[in-house]
PDB file of C-alpha atoms in Angstrom:
ATOM      1  CA  UNK A   1      -3.407   9.143  -5.171  1.00  0.00           C
ATOM      2  CA  UNK A   2      -4.877   8.316  -8.583  1.00  0.00           C
ATOM      3  CA  UNK A   3      -3.969   5.120 -10.412  1.00  0.00           C
ATOM      4  CA  UNK A   4      -4.850   4.228 -13.999  1.00  0.00           C
ATOM      5  CA  UNK A   5      -4.865   0.694 -15.412  1.00  0.00           C
ATOM      6  CA  UNK A   6      -6.181  -1.141 -18.453  1.00  0.00           C
ATOM      7  CA  UNK A   7      -6.533  -4.822 -19.279  1.00  0.00           C
ATOM      8  CA  UNK A   8      -8.329  -6.983 -21.821  1.00  0.00           C
ATOM      9  CA  UNK A   9     -10.323 -10.199 -21.578  1.00  0.00           C
ATOM     10  CA  UNK A  10     -11.019 -12.531 -24.540  1.00  0.00           C
ATOM     11  CA  UNK A  11     -14.829 -12.324 -24.499  1.00  0.00           C
ATOM     12  CA  UNK A  12     -17.324  -9.794 -25.915  1.00  0.00           C
ATOM     13  CA  UNK A  13     -18.504  -6.875 -23.776  1.00  0.00           C
ATOM     14  CA  UNK A  14     -21.924  -8.439 -23.215  1.00  0.00           C
ATOM     15  CA  UNK A  15     -20.214 -11.418 -21.525  1.00  0.00           C
ATOM     16  CA  UNK A  16     -17.532  -9.477 -19.663  1.00  0.00           C
ATOM     17  CA  UNK A  17     -20.012  -7.022 -18.103  1.00  0.00           C
ATOM     18  CA  UNK A  18     -22.073  -9.540 -16.069  1.00  0.00           C
ATOM     19  CA  UNK A  19     -18.896 -11.465 -15.205  1.00  0.00           C
ATOM     20  CA  UNK A  20     -17.329  -8.425 -13.524  1.00  0.00           C
ATOM     21  CA  UNK A  21     -20.525  -7.921 -11.524  1.00  0.00           C
ATOM     22  CA  UNK A  22     -20.477 -11.551 -10.349  1.00  0.00           C
ATOM     23  CA  UNK A  23     -18.617 -10.786  -7.124  1.00  0.00           C
ATOM     24  CA  UNK A  24     -18.531 -14.354  -5.818  1.00  0.00           C
ATOM     25  CA  UNK A  25     -16.986 -15.515  -9.075  1.00  0.00           C
ATOM     26  CA  UNK A  26     -14.289 -12.852  -9.419  1.00  0.00           C
ATOM     27  CA  UNK A  27     -13.398 -12.461  -5.715  1.00  0.00           C
ATOM     28  CA  UNK A  28     -10.912 -15.394  -5.801  1.00  0.00           C
ATOM     29  CA  UNK A  29      -8.964 -13.408  -8.425  1.00  0.00           C
ATOM     30  CA  UNK A  30      -8.329 -10.683  -5.820  1.00  0.00           C
ATOM     31  CA  UNK A  31      -5.403 -11.735  -3.559  1.00  0.00           C
ATOM     32  CA  UNK A  32      -6.265 -11.677   0.133  1.00  0.00           C
ATOM     33  CA  UNK A  33      -9.964 -10.865  -0.407  1.00  0.00           C
ATOM     34  CA  UNK A  34     -12.862 -12.602   1.332  1.00  0.00           C
ATOM     35  CA  UNK A  35     -16.504 -11.865   0.467  1.00  0.00           C
ATOM     36  CA  UNK A  36     -18.841 -12.334   3.425  1.00  0.00           C
ATOM     37  CA  UNK A  37     -22.069 -10.880   2.030  1.00  0.00           C
ATOM     38  CA  UNK A  38     -23.315  -9.396  -1.231  1.00  0.00           C
ATOM     39  CA  UNK A  39     -26.844  -8.133  -1.891  1.00  0.00           C
ATOM     40  CA  UNK A  40     -26.335  -7.012  -5.473  1.00  0.00           C
ATOM     41  CA  UNK A  41     -25.170  -3.524  -4.546  1.00  0.00           C
ATOM     42  CA  UNK A  42     -23.139  -3.693  -1.328  1.00  0.00           C
ATOM     43  CA  UNK A  43     -20.255  -6.070  -0.663  1.00  0.00           C
ATOM     44  CA  UNK A  44     -19.135  -6.785   2.902  1.00  0.00           C
ATOM     45  CA  UNK A  45     -15.844  -8.531   3.473  1.00  0.00           C
ATOM     46  CA  UNK A  46     -12.180  -8.280   4.355  1.00  0.00           C
ATOM     47  CA  UNK A  47      -8.755  -8.011   2.751  1.00  0.00           C
ATOM     48  CA  UNK A  48      -5.499  -9.277   4.258  1.00  0.00           C
ATOM     49  CA  UNK A  49      -2.318  -7.397   3.376  1.00  0.00           C
ATOM     50  CA  UNK A  50       1.164  -8.582   4.344  1.00  0.00           C
ATOM     51  CA  UNK A  51       3.977  -6.057   4.743  1.00  0.00           C
ATOM     52  CA  UNK A  52       7.137  -8.026   5.496  1.00  0.00           C
ATOM     53  CA  UNK A  53       6.532  -9.973   8.728  1.00  0.00           C
ATOM     54  CA  UNK A  54       3.392  -7.966   9.566  1.00  0.00           C
ATOM     55  CA  UNK A  55      -0.087  -8.971   8.326  1.00  0.00           C
ATOM     56  CA  UNK A  56      -2.813  -6.323   8.339  1.00  0.00           C
ATOM     57  CA  UNK A  57      -6.503  -7.176   7.931  1.00  0.00           C
ATOM     58  CA  UNK A  58      -8.957  -4.576   6.661  1.00  0.00           C
ATOM     59  CA  UNK A  59     -12.681  -5.065   7.177  1.00  0.00           C
ATOM     60  CA  UNK A  60     -15.178  -2.917   5.364  1.00  0.00           C
ATOM     61  CA  UNK A  61     -17.694  -2.523   2.582  1.00  0.00           C
ATOM     62  CA  UNK A  62     -17.776  -1.748  -1.117  1.00  0.00           C
ATOM     63  CA  UNK A  63     -20.842  -0.154  -2.688  1.00  0.00           C
ATOM     64  CA  UNK A  64     -21.715   0.033  -6.377  1.00  0.00           C
ATOM     65  CA  UNK A  65     -22.588   3.703  -6.742  1.00  0.00           C
ATOM     66  CA  UNK A  66     -23.232   3.267 -10.454  1.00  0.00           C
ATOM     67  CA  UNK A  67     -23.966   0.344 -12.779  1.00  0.00           C
ATOM     68  CA  UNK A  68     -24.733   1.705 -16.242  1.00  0.00           C
ATOM     69  CA  UNK A  69     -25.273  -1.368 -18.413  1.00  0.00           C
ATOM     70  CA  UNK A  70     -25.907   0.595 -21.621  1.00  0.00           C
ATOM     71  CA  UNK A  71     -22.614   2.503 -21.276  1.00  0.00           C
ATOM     72  CA  UNK A  72     -20.841  -0.462 -19.632  1.00  0.00           C
ATOM     73  CA  UNK A  73     -19.623   1.786 -16.841  1.00  0.00           C
ATOM     74  CA  UNK A  74     -19.494   1.048 -13.124  1.00  0.00           C
ATOM     75  CA  UNK A  75     -18.374   3.020 -10.074  1.00  0.00           C
ATOM     76  CA  UNK A  76     -17.426   1.191  -6.880  1.00  0.00           C
ATOM     77  CA  UNK A  77     -16.683   2.981  -3.596  1.00  0.00           C
ATOM     78  CA  UNK A  78     -14.829   0.850  -1.053  1.00  0.00           C
ATOM     79  CA  UNK A  79     -13.669   1.674   2.460  1.00  0.00           C
ATOM     80  CA  UNK A  80     -12.112  -0.362   5.241  1.00  0.00           C
ATOM     81  CA  UNK A  81     -10.296  -0.112   8.549  1.00  0.00           C
ATOM     82  CA  UNK A  82      -7.610  -2.218  10.174  1.00  0.00           C
ATOM     83  CA  UNK A  83      -9.016  -4.748  12.615  1.00  0.00           C
ATOM     84  CA  UNK A  84      -6.012  -4.199  14.904  1.00  0.00           C
ATOM     85  CA  UNK A  85      -4.821  -0.684  14.317  1.00  0.00           C
ATOM     86  CA  UNK A  86      -5.745   2.787  13.197  1.00  0.00           C
ATOM     87  CA  UNK A  87      -4.946   2.402   9.494  1.00  0.00           C
ATOM     88  CA  UNK A  88      -7.649   2.998   6.887  1.00  0.00           C
ATOM     89  CA  UNK A  89      -8.106   2.462   3.165  1.00  0.00           C
ATOM     90  CA  UNK A  90     -10.595   4.090   0.827  1.00  0.00           C
ATOM     91  CA  UNK A  91     -10.914   3.758  -2.923  1.00  0.00           C
ATOM     92  CA  UNK A  92     -13.256   4.987  -5.622  1.00  0.00           C
ATOM     93  CA  UNK A  93     -12.934   2.680  -8.613  1.00  0.00           C
ATOM     94  CA  UNK A  94     -14.387   3.642 -11.996  1.00  0.00           C
ATOM     95  CA  UNK A  95     -14.371   0.956 -14.696  1.00  0.00           C
ATOM     96  CA  UNK A  96     -15.419   1.357 -18.317  1.00  0.00           C
ATOM     97  CA  UNK A  97     -15.720  -1.526 -20.786  1.00  0.00           C
ATOM     98  CA  UNK A  98     -15.408  -1.289 -24.573  1.00  0.00           C
ATOM     99  CA  UNK A  99     -15.142  -3.773 -27.417  1.00  0.00           C
ATOM    100  CA  UNK A 100     -11.733  -4.424 -28.925  1.00  0.00           C
ATOM    101  CA  UNK A 101     -10.863  -7.031 -31.609  1.00  0.00           C
ATOM    102  CA  UNK A 102     -13.629  -9.383 -30.509  1.00  0.00           C
ATOM    103  CA  UNK A 103     -12.669  -9.044 -26.845  1.00  0.00           C
ATOM    104  CA  UNK A 104     -13.211  -6.441 -24.138  1.00  0.00           C
ATOM    105  CA  UNK A 105     -10.892  -3.656 -22.974  1.00  0.00           C
ATOM    106  CA  UNK A 106     -11.428  -2.639 -19.360  1.00  0.00           C
ATOM    107  CA  UNK A 107     -10.188   0.797 -18.303  1.00  0.00           C
ATOM    108  CA  UNK A 108      -9.922   1.250 -14.542  1.00  0.00           C
ATOM    109  CA  UNK A 109      -9.297   4.527 -12.683  1.00  0.00           C
ATOM    110  CA  UNK A 110      -8.716   4.293  -8.939  1.00  0.00           C
ATOM    111  CA  UNK A 111      -8.684   7.190  -6.497  1.00  0.00           C
ATOM    112  CA  UNK A 112      -6.908   5.622  -3.507  1.00  0.00           C
ATOM    113  CA  UNK A 113      -6.245   6.866   0.017  1.00  0.00           C
ATOM    114  CA  UNK A 114      -4.284   4.678   2.446  1.00  0.00           C
ATOM    115  CA  UNK A 115      -3.099   5.381   5.981  1.00  0.00           C
ATOM    116  CA  UNK A 116      -1.125   3.165   8.316  1.00  0.00           C
ATOM    117  CA  UNK A 117       1.701   0.710   7.606  1.00  0.00           C
ATOM    118  CA  UNK A 118       1.103   0.019   3.877  1.00  0.00           C
ATOM    119  CA  UNK A 119       1.215   3.771   3.229  1.00  0.00           C
ATOM    120  CA  UNK A 120       4.944   3.814   4.070  1.00  0.00           C
ATOM    121  CA  UNK A 121       5.790   2.608   0.558  1.00  0.00           C
ATOM    122  CA  UNK A 122       4.531   5.759  -1.141  1.00  0.00           C
ATOM    123  CA  UNK A 123       2.807   6.338  -4.463  1.00  0.00           C
ATOM    124  CA  UNK A 124       5.499   4.854  -6.722  1.00  0.00           C
ATOM    125  CA  UNK A 125       5.588   1.479  -5.036  1.00  0.00           C
ATOM    126  CA  UNK A 126       1.806   1.278  -4.615  1.00  0.00           C
ATOM    127  CA  UNK A 127       1.395   2.057  -8.320  1.00  0.00           C
ATOM    128  CA  UNK A 128       3.849  -0.727  -9.164  1.00  0.00           C
ATOM    129  CA  UNK A 129       1.966  -3.131  -6.913  1.00  0.00           C
ATOM    130  CA  UNK A 130      -1.289  -2.053  -8.548  1.00  0.00           C
ATOM    131  CA  UNK A 131       0.096  -2.775 -12.030  1.00  0.00           C
ATOM    132  CA  UNK A 132       1.081  -6.304 -11.078  1.00  0.00           C
ATOM    133  CA  UNK A 133      -2.164  -7.019  -9.253  1.00  0.00           C
ATOM    134  CA  UNK A 134      -4.248  -5.839 -12.208  1.00  0.00           C
ATOM    135  CA  UNK A 135      -2.190  -8.057 -14.497  1.00  0.00           C
ATOM    136  CA  UNK A 136      -2.739 -11.070 -12.221  1.00  0.00           C
ATOM    137  CA  UNK A 137      -6.444 -10.256 -11.925  1.00  0.00           C
ATOM    138  CA  UNK A 138      -6.837 -10.001 -15.705  1.00  0.00           C
ATOM    139  CA  UNK A 139      -5.145 -13.372 -16.260  1.00  0.00           C
ATOM    140  CA  UNK A 140      -7.286 -15.013 -13.576  1.00  0.00           C
ATOM    141  CA  UNK A 141     -10.489 -13.440 -14.907  1.00  0.00           C
ATOM    142  CA  UNK A 142      -9.718 -14.530 -18.476  1.00  0.00           C
ATOM    143  CA  UNK A 143      -9.205 -18.097 -17.270  1.00  0.00           C
ATOM    144  CA  UNK A 144     -12.454 -18.093 -15.319  1.00  0.00           C
ATOM    145  CA  UNK A 145     -14.415 -16.706 -18.263  1.00  0.00           C
ATOM    146  CA  UNK A 146     -13.188 -19.650 -20.321  1.00  0.00           C
ATOM    147  CA  UNK A 147     -14.545 -22.105 -17.753  1.00  0.00           C
ATOM    148  CA  UNK A 148     -18.136 -23.084 -17.080  1.00  0.00           C
ATOM    149  CA  UNK A 149     -19.503 -21.451 -13.890  1.00  0.00           C
ATOM    150  CA  UNK A 150     -19.183 -23.949 -10.988  1.00  0.00           C
ATOM    151  CA  UNK A 151     -22.349 -25.330  -9.466  1.00  0.00           C
ATOM    152  CA  UNK A 152     -23.181 -24.525  -5.817  1.00  0.00           C
ATOM    153  CA  UNK A 153     -20.843 -26.379  -3.485  1.00  0.00           C
ATOM    154  CA  UNK A 154     -18.162 -26.763  -6.176  1.00  0.00           C
ATOM    155  CA  UNK A 155     -14.946 -24.989  -6.968  1.00  0.00           C
ATOM    156  CA  UNK A 156     -13.088 -24.932 -10.305  1.00  0.00           C
ATOM    157  CA  UNK A 157      -9.985 -27.029 -10.893  1.00  0.00           C
ATOM    158  CA  UNK A 158      -6.999 -25.900 -12.897  1.00  0.00           C
ATOM    159  CA  UNK A 159      -8.216 -28.010 -15.842  1.00  0.00           C
ATOM    160  CA  UNK A 160     -11.586 -26.207 -15.890  1.00  0.00           C
ATOM    161  CA  UNK A 161     -13.647 -28.988 -14.295  1.00  0.00           C
ATOM    162  CA  UNK A 162     -15.300 -28.683 -10.901  1.00  0.00           C
ATOM    163  CA  UNK A 163     -15.117 -30.686  -7.697  1.00  0.00           C
ATOM    164  CA  UNK A 164     -17.210 -30.640  -4.555  1.00  0.00           C
ATOM    165  CA  UNK A 165     -15.744 -28.735  -1.659  1.00  0.00           C
ATOM    166  CA  UNK A 166     -16.593 -28.367   1.998  1.00  0.00           C
ATOM    167  CA  UNK A 167     -16.378 -24.576   1.846  1.00  0.00           C
ATOM    168  CA  UNK A 168     -14.217 -21.663   0.737  1.00  0.00           C
ATOM    169  CA  UNK A 169     -10.554 -21.855   1.696  1.00  0.00           C
ATOM    170  CA  UNK A 170      -8.950 -19.103   3.725  1.00  0.00           C
ATOM    171  CA  UNK A 171      -7.241 -16.791   1.213  1.00  0.00           C
ATOM    172  CA  UNK A 172      -3.544 -16.083   1.453  1.00  0.00           C
ATOM    173  CA  UNK A 173      -2.761 -12.475   2.411  1.00  0.00           C
ATOM    174  CA  UNK A 174      -1.665 -10.050  -0.282  1.00  0.00           C
ATOM    175  CA  UNK A 175       2.122  -9.841   0.183  1.00  0.00           C
ATOM    176  CA  UNK A 176       3.158  -6.337  -0.901  1.00  0.00           C
ATOM    177  CA  UNK A 177       6.890  -7.090  -0.827  1.00  0.00           C
ATOM    178  CA  UNK A 178       6.440 -10.279  -2.858  1.00  0.00           C
ATOM    179  CA  UNK A 179       4.147  -8.643  -5.414  1.00  0.00           C
ATOM    180  CA  UNK A 180       6.291  -5.545  -5.861  1.00  0.00           C
ATOM    181  CA  UNK A 181       9.412  -7.666  -6.242  1.00  0.00           C
ATOM    182  CA  UNK A 182      13.083  -6.863  -5.887  1.00  0.00           C
ATOM    183  CA  UNK A 183      12.944  -3.029  -6.133  1.00  0.00           C
ATOM    184  CA  UNK A 184      10.859  -2.808  -2.973  1.00  0.00           C
ATOM    185  CA  UNK A 185      13.047  -5.350  -1.214  1.00  0.00           C
ATOM    186  CA  UNK A 186      16.085  -3.239  -2.100  1.00  0.00           C
ATOM    187  CA  UNK A 187      14.403  -0.104  -0.753  1.00  0.00           C
ATOM    188  CA  UNK A 188      13.454  -1.917   2.433  1.00  0.00           C
ATOM    189  CA  UNK A 189      17.033  -3.198   2.782  1.00  0.00           C
ATOM    190  CA  UNK A 190      18.423   0.283   2.178  1.00  0.00           C
ATOM    191  CA  UNK A 191      16.088   1.705   4.807  1.00  0.00           C
ATOM    192  CA  UNK A 192      17.125  -0.996   7.277  1.00  0.00           C
ATOM    193  CA  UNK A 193      20.807  -0.298   6.578  1.00  0.00           C
ATOM    194  CA  UNK A 194      20.288   3.434   7.071  1.00  0.00           C
ATOM    195  CA  UNK A 195      18.509   2.847  10.369  1.00  0.00           C
ATOM    196  CA  UNK A 196      21.264   0.467  11.486  1.00  0.00           C
ATOM    197  CA  UNK A 197      23.953   3.027  10.583  1.00  0.00           C
ATOM    198  CA  UNK A 198      22.059   5.737  12.455  1.00  0.00           C
ATOM    199  CA  UNK A 199      21.758   3.484  15.496  1.00  0.00           C
ATOM    200  CA  UNK A 200      25.501   2.725  15.475  1.00  0.00           C
ATOM    201  CA  UNK A 201      26.318   6.417  15.107  1.00  0.00           C
ATOM    202  CA  UNK A 202      24.094   7.324  18.059  1.00  0.00           C
ATOM    203  CA  UNK A 203      25.721   4.634  20.195  1.00  0.00           C
ATOM    204  CA  UNK A 204      29.206   5.864  19.310  1.00  0.00           C
ATOM    205  CA  UNK A 205      28.196   9.422  20.202  1.00  0.00           C
ATOM    206  CA  UNK A 206      26.873   8.249  23.542  1.00  0.00           C
ATOM    207  CA  UNK A 207      30.086   6.295  24.271  1.00  0.00           C
ATOM    208  CA  UNK A 208      32.241   9.285  23.360  1.00  0.00           C
ATOM    209  CA  UNK A 209      30.183  11.525  25.616  1.00  0.00           C
ATOM    210  CA  UNK A 210      30.558   9.067  28.482  1.00  0.00           C
ATOM    211  CA  UNK A 211      34.343   8.824  27.955  1.00  0.00           C
ATOM    212  CA  UNK A 212      34.748  12.589  27.784  1.00  0.00           C
ATOM    213  CA  UNK A 213      32.603  12.916  30.869  1.00  0.00           C
ATOM    214  CA  UNK A 214      34.831  10.484  32.784  1.00  0.00           C
ATOM    215  CA  UNK A 215      38.028  12.239  31.690  1.00  0.00           C
ATOM    216  CA  UNK A 216      36.730  15.580  32.866  1.00  0.00           C
ATOM    217  CA  UNK A 217      36.039  14.091  36.273  1.00  0.00           C
TER     218      UNK A 217
END
């Protein structure tokens, strides 16, 4: 499926471009993401996704196939696999930056393929989740761009200052039901109700068959 998003950040293009390439700095803005290694082109890490009571962890890599500084265009190809399952995720993300009213507009096109449990929601729900995640990411990125970069061994506070820390905290998993909100919860509830009704109907059919079978005897 193809998803299209756009967001703005309140800094010029020449500042936004290197910030988006600073993986360690922007990774905390991605819910559930953990960066384990980055060599300037390839990112190795994991993403935790929560679907109701089930948490799925994807491990994989993301490679910058293109980084055109003059055109402010980047192409990132990411792929991962469930650590405990057969599900996979693959995305080709193309981002283009342009100046707008003193800030930067970021246009993002994502070609996404997902298999496994998260795929049950379908394109509509995943697009809705994507919209909300991009919005959260943009807000987080704008806040971080307004702060001074933390020194090694420090993490930013909410007030923009930095404090020493023993190491990166374990990120909370990306909760698809929580992010998508009430519409998804309603669909999940409707699906559960339908399954419950089907189960009851099957049980009644079985009971009727047993009763008829006894009468015939």
